[in-house]
Amino acid sequence: MTTNSSGELFISGRTYSIAREWDIFHIKLNSNGDLLHQKMYDAGTSNGETMRTGISYDDGSSLLLGDVGGWDERDITMLKLNSDGSVRWSRRYPFSPLFTNYPSDIIRTFDDGLIFTGDVRPPAYYRDAAFIKTTNHGALVCYQDTVLFTVHSD
């Protein structure tokens, strides 16, 4: 749950439906608590998608950080949403696709980049507490892949 300087409230989490299994939900309310939009996002992964933290922006957009994948193979993912809830861009970070990788928090930096931390298992190492800096578009030099989210409003 995050808010911006206009008092808009952004709530995200995990939801389940028989048709799609586990997906991300995102709800945006105005400062009076009125619903502005509610959407669900599906990346089509075997054990679904989970958003764990995020950032809201003063232009009404938001950024979600979570993980996608199977039960024992999860990748960290970042999803940037426009103010209407449409997907602006998304990134997937396969640090080690044969293990679980979970984010825990994200912040914006002074140069408008992003830093996130979490629990990752790189190949050939033990579990690490990652500290990763990206551009404002979530770009990294390595460990970056695409993930496509479909938007639905069941």
Short mmCIF file of C-alpha atoms in Angstrom, two decimals:
data_model
loop_
_atom_site.label_atom_id
_atom_site.label_comp_id
_atom_site.label_asym_id
_atom_site.label_seq_id
_atom_site.Cartn_x
_atom_site.Cartn_y
_atom_site.Cartn_z
CA MET A 1 0.00 0.00 0.00
CA THR A 2 1.41 3.40 -0.98
CA THR A 3 0.17 6.96 -1.39
CA ASN A 4 1.30 10.03 -3.31
CA SER A 5 1.25 13.75 -2.52
CA SER A 6 -2.31 14.06 -3.90
CA GLY A 7 -3.52 11.53 -1.33
CA GLU A 8 -4.28 8.85 -3.91
CA LEU A 9 -4.05 5.39 -2.37
CA PHE A 10 -2.56 2.42 -4.24
CA ILE A 11 -3.26 -1.09 -2.94
CA SER A 12 -1.70 -4.19 -4.50
CA GLY A 13 -1.55 -7.83 -3.61
CA ARG A 14 -2.31 -11.32 -4.78
CA THR A 15 -5.68 -12.67 -5.88
CA TYR A 16 -6.93 -16.07 -7.02
CA SER A 17 -9.45 -17.06 -9.67
CA ILE A 18 -10.30 -20.50 -11.03
CA ALA A 19 -9.69 -19.36 -14.62
CA ARG A 20 -6.27 -17.77 -14.08
CA GLU A 21 -5.04 -19.01 -10.68
CA TRP A 22 -2.76 -16.54 -8.83
CA ASP A 23 -2.48 -13.01 -10.24
CA ILE A 24 -1.67 -9.49 -9.08
CA PHE A 25 -4.44 -7.07 -8.18
CA HIS A 26 -4.00 -3.30 -8.12
CA ILE A 27 -6.58 -0.85 -6.79
CA LYS A 28 -6.30 2.93 -7.01
CA LEU A 29 -8.47 5.21 -4.85
CA ASN A 30 -8.67 9.00 -4.78
CA SER A 31 -8.13 10.97 -1.57
CA ASN A 32 -11.83 10.54 -0.68
CA GLY A 33 -11.61 6.75 -1.00
CA ASP A 34 -13.51 6.62 -4.30
CA LEU A 35 -12.42 3.89 -6.71
CA LEU A 36 -10.42 5.22 -9.67
CA HIS A 37 -9.57 1.82 -11.12
CA GLN A 38 -9.06 -1.82 -10.21
CA LYS A 39 -7.16 -4.20 -12.43
CA MET A 40 -5.52 -7.60 -12.35
CA TYR A 41 -2.28 -8.56 -14.07
CA ASP A 42 -1.28 -12.04 -15.25
CA ALA A 43 2.18 -13.03 -16.51
CA GLY A 44 1.07 -16.61 -17.16
CA THR A 45 3.60 -18.19 -14.80
CA SER A 46 2.99 -21.60 -13.26
CA ASN A 47 2.55 -20.47 -9.65
CA GLY A 48 1.43 -16.96 -10.39
CA GLU A 49 2.63 -13.50 -9.59
CA THR A 50 3.02 -11.69 -6.28
CA MET A 51 3.73 -8.02 -5.68
CA ARG A 52 5.42 -7.32 -2.36
CA THR A 53 6.12 -3.58 -2.35
CA GLY A 54 5.87 -0.52 -4.54
CA ILE A 55 6.23 3.19 -5.15
CA SER A 56 3.53 5.67 -6.09
CA TYR A 57 4.29 8.79 -8.14
CA ASP A 58 2.73 12.23 -8.07
CA ASP A 59 1.58 11.88 -11.71
CA GLY A 60 -0.75 9.05 -10.59
CA SER A 61 1.44 6.23 -11.89
CA SER A 62 2.86 3.47 -9.72
CA LEU A 63 5.63 0.89 -9.69
CA LEU A 64 5.23 -2.61 -8.25
CA LEU A 65 8.02 -4.96 -7.20
CA GLY A 66 7.42 -8.65 -6.64
CA ASP A 67 8.15 -12.09 -8.00
CA VAL A 68 6.85 -14.44 -10.69
CA GLY A 69 7.36 -18.09 -11.51
CA GLY A 70 6.89 -21.57 -10.16
CA TRP A 71 6.85 -22.94 -6.63
CA ASP A 72 10.62 -23.41 -6.44
CA GLU A 73 11.76 -21.14 -9.30
CA ARG A 74 10.82 -17.50 -8.74
CA ASP A 75 12.28 -14.41 -10.39
CA ILE A 76 12.06 -10.86 -9.13
CA THR A 77 9.88 -8.68 -11.36
CA MET A 78 9.13 -4.97 -11.66
CA LEU A 79 5.94 -3.58 -13.19
CA LYS A 80 5.47 0.13 -14.00
CA LEU A 81 1.83 1.21 -14.37
CA ASN A 82 0.45 4.38 -15.97
CA SER A 83 -2.05 6.48 -14.05
CA ASP A 84 -4.95 4.55 -15.65
CA GLY A 85 -3.48 1.18 -14.61
CA SER A 86 -2.20 0.22 -18.06
CA VAL A 87 1.26 -1.33 -18.24
CA ARG A 88 4.01 1.15 -19.15
CA TRP A 89 6.84 -1.41 -18.92
CA SER A 90 7.84 -4.55 -17.03
CA ARG A 91 11.11 -6.28 -16.22
CA ARG A 92 12.09 -9.72 -14.98
CA TYR A 93 15.37 -10.37 -13.19
CA PRO A 94 16.41 -14.06 -13.50
CA PHE A 95 19.33 -13.99 -11.08
CA SER A 96 19.14 -17.75 -10.84
CA PRO A 97 16.15 -19.33 -12.55
CA LEU A 98 16.57 -22.63 -10.73
CA PHE A 99 15.97 -21.10 -7.29
CA THR A 100 13.59 -18.74 -5.53
CA ASN A 101 14.38 -15.02 -5.48
CA TYR A 102 12.26 -12.57 -3.50
CA PRO A 103 12.34 -8.77 -3.26
CA SER A 104 11.64 -7.00 0.00
CA ASP A 105 11.78 -3.23 -0.57
CA ILE A 106 12.40 -0.53 -3.19
CA ILE A 107 13.26 3.18 -3.10
CA ARG A 108 13.84 5.96 -5.62
CA THR A 109 17.32 7.44 -5.73
CA PHE A 110 18.43 11.07 -6.05
CA ASP A 111 19.10 10.54 -9.78
CA ASP A 112 15.59 9.07 -10.33
CA GLY A 113 16.93 5.51 -10.43
CA LEU A 114 15.65 2.66 -8.32
CA ILE A 115 17.30 0.52 -5.65
CA PHE A 116 15.74 -2.70 -4.46
CA THR A 117 16.81 -5.32 -1.98
CA GLY A 118 15.75 -8.86 -1.36
CA ASP A 119 16.75 -12.47 -0.93
CA VAL A 120 18.38 -14.01 -4.02
CA ARG A 121 20.23 -17.18 -4.88
CA PRO A 122 22.79 -16.46 -7.64
CA PRO A 123 24.25 -19.44 -9.51
CA ALA A 124 27.22 -20.99 -7.68
CA TYR A 125 26.69 -19.03 -4.46
CA TYR A 126 24.76 -19.23 -1.22
CA ARG A 127 21.70 -17.07 -0.66
CA ASP A 128 22.51 -13.35 -0.71
CA ALA A 129 20.89 -10.16 0.46
CA ALA A 130 20.82 -8.36 -2.86
CA PHE A 131 21.22 -4.60 -3.20
CA ILE A 132 20.48 -3.72 -6.83
CA LYS A 133 20.39 -0.33 -8.56
CA THR A 134 18.53 0.12 -11.84
CA THR A 135 17.71 3.03 -14.10
CA ASN A 136 14.33 4.75 -13.72
CA HIS A 137 13.06 2.23 -16.31
CA GLY A 138 14.27 -0.77 -14.31
CA ALA A 139 17.14 -1.49 -16.71
CA LEU A 140 20.24 -3.45 -15.64
CA VAL A 141 23.37 -4.33 -17.55
CA CYS A 142 22.87 -8.03 -16.85
CA TYR A 143 20.28 -10.31 -15.25
CA GLN A 144 17.39 -8.73 -17.12
CA ASP A 145 14.69 -10.42 -19.16
CA THR A 146 11.22 -9.62 -20.43
CA VAL A 147 7.96 -10.53 -18.79
CA LEU A 148 4.63 -9.77 -20.44
CA PHE A 149 1.60 -9.03 -18.29
CA THR A 150 -1.94 -9.17 -19.60
CA VAL A 151 -4.45 -6.87 -17.91
CA HIS A 152 -7.92 -8.07 -17.00
CA SER A 153 -10.75 -6.94 -14.75
CA ASP A 154 -12.69 -10.11 -13.82
#
